[in-house]
XYZ file of N, CA and C in Angstrom:
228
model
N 20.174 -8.418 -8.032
C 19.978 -9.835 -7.848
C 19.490 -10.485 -9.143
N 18.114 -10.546 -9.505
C 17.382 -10.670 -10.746
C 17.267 -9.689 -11.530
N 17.211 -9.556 -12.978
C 17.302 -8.782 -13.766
C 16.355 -9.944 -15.040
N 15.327 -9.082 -15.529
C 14.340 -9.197 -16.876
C 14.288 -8.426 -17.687
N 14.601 -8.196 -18.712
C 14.977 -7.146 -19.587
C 14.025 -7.967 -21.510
N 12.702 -7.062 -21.396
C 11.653 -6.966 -22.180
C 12.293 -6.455 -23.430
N 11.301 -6.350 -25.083
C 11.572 -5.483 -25.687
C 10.151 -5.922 -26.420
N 9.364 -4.425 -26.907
C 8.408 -4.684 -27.960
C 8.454 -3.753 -29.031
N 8.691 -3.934 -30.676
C 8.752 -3.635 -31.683
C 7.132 -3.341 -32.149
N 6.892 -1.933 -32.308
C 5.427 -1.870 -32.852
C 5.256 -2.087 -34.194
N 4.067 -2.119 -34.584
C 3.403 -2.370 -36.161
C 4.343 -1.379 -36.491
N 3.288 -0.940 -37.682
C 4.079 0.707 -38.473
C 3.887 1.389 -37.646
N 3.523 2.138 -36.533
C 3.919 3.599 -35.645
C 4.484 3.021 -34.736
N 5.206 4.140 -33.837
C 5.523 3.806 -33.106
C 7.172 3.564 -32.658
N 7.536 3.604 -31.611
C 8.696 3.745 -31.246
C 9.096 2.405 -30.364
N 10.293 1.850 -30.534
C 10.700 0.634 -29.783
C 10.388 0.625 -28.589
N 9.682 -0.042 -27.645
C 9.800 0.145 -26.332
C 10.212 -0.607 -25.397
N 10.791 -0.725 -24.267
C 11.242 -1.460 -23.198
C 10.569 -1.334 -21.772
N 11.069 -2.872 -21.408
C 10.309 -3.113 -19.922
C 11.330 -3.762 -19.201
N 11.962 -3.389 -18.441
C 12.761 -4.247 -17.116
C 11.997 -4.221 -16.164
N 12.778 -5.403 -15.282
C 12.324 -5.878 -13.748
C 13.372 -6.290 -13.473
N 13.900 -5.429 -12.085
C 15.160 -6.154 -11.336
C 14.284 -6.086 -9.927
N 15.377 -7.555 -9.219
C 14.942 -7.799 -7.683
C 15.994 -7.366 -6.902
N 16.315 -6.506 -5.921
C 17.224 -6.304 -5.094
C 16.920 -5.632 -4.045
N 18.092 -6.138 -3.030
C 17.614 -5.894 -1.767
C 18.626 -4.661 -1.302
N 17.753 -3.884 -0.563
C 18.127 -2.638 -0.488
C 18.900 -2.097 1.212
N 19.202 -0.982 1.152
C 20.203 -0.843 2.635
C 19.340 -1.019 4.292
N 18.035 -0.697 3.810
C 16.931 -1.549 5.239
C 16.598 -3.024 5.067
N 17.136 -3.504 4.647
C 16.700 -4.616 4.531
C 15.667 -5.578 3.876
N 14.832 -4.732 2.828
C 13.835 -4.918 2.576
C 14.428 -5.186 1.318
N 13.441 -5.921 0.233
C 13.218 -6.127 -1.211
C 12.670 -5.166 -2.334
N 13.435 -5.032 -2.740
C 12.636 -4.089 -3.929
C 12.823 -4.608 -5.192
N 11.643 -4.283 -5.781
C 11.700 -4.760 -6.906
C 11.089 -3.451 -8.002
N 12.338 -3.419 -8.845
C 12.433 -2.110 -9.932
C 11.668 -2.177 -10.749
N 10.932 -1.072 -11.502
C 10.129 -1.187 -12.362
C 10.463 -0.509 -13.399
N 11.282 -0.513 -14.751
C 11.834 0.569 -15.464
C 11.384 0.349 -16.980
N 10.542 1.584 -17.554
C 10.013 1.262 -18.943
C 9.761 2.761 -19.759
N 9.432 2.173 -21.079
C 9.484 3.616 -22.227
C 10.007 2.920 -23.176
N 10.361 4.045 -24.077
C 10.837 4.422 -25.395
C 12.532 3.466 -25.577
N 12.741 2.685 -26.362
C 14.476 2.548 -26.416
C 14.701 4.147 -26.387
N 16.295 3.867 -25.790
C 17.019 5.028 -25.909
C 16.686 6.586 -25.048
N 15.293 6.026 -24.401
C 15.429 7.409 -23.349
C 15.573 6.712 -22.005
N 15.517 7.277 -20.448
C 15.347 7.196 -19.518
C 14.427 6.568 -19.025
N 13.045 6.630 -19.711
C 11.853 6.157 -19.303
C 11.544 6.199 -17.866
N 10.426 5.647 -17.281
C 10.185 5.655 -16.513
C 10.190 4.811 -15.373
N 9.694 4.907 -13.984
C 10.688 3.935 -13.172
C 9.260 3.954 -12.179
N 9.429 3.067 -11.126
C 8.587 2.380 -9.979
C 9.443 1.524 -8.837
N 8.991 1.964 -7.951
C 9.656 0.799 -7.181
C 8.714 0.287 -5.701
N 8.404 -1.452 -6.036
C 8.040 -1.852 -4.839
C 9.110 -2.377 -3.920
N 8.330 -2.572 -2.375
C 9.075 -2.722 -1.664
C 8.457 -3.826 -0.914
N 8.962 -4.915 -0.734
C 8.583 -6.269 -0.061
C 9.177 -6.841 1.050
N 8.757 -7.146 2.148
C 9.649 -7.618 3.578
C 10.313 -8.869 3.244
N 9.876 -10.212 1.984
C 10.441 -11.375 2.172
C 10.881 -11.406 0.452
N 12.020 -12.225 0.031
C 12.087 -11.958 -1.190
C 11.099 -13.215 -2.279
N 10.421 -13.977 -1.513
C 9.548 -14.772 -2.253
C 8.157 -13.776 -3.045
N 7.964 -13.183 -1.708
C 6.468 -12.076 -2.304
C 6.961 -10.658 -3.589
N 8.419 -10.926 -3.414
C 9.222 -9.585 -4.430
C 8.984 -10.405 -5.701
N 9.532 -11.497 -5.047
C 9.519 -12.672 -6.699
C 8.223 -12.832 -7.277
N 7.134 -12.886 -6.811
C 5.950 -13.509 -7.263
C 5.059 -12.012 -7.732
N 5.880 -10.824 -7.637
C 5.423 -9.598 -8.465
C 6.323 -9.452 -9.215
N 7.497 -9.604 -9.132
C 8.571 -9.455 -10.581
C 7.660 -10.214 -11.497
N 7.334 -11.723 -11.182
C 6.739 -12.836 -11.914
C 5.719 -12.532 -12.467
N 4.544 -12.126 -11.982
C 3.808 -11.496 -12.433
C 3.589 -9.893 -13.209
N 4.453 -9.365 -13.300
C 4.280 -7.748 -14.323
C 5.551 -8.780 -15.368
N 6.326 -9.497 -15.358
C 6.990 -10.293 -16.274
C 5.815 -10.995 -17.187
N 4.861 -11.643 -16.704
C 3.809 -12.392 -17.351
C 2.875 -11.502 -17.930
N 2.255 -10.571 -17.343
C 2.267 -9.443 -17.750
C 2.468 -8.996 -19.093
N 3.646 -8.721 -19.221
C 4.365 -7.394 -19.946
C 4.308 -8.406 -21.692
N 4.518 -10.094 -21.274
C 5.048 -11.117 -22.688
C 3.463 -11.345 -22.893
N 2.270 -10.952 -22.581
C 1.152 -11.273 -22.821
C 0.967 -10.106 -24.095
N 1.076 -8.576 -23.499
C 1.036 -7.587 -23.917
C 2.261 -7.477 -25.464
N 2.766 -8.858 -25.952
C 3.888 -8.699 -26.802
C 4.862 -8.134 -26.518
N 5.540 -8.138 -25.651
C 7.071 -7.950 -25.260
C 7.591 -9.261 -25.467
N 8.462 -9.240 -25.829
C 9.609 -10.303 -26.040
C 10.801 -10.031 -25.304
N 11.153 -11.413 -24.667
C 12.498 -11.331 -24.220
C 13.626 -10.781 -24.895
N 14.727 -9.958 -24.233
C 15.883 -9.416 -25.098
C 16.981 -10.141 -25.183
């Protein structure tokens, strides 16, 4: 459904890293909202909530989004 796709470039160390957030609704009916982050170029790591209405999915995408651009991520 929604898709946010982060990126933060460190000082001198350090390795590129990424942050997505997708919203989608899944085969019970419910909302989930993806949590996928790490290193560019590996797999990284993943999370997933699960929300009954898609307003309360939205207003945690929204928030780990606000989140993540506080922490210097930049949009990609």
């Amino acid at each position: 459904m929604a898709v946010c796709f982060l990126t933060r470039v460190p000082s001198a160390k350090g390795m590129p890293t990424y942050y997505r957030v997708e919203i989608t609704l899944n085969l019970f009916g419910e909302w989930s909202v993806v949590f996928d982050w790490g290193p560019r170029g590996s797999m990284g790591r993943r999370r997933i909530a699960l929300f009954n209405d898609l307003r309360a999915a939205s207003v945690a995408a929204d928030d780990a989004r606000e989140r993540m651009l506080q922490r210097g991520y930049q949009r990609a």
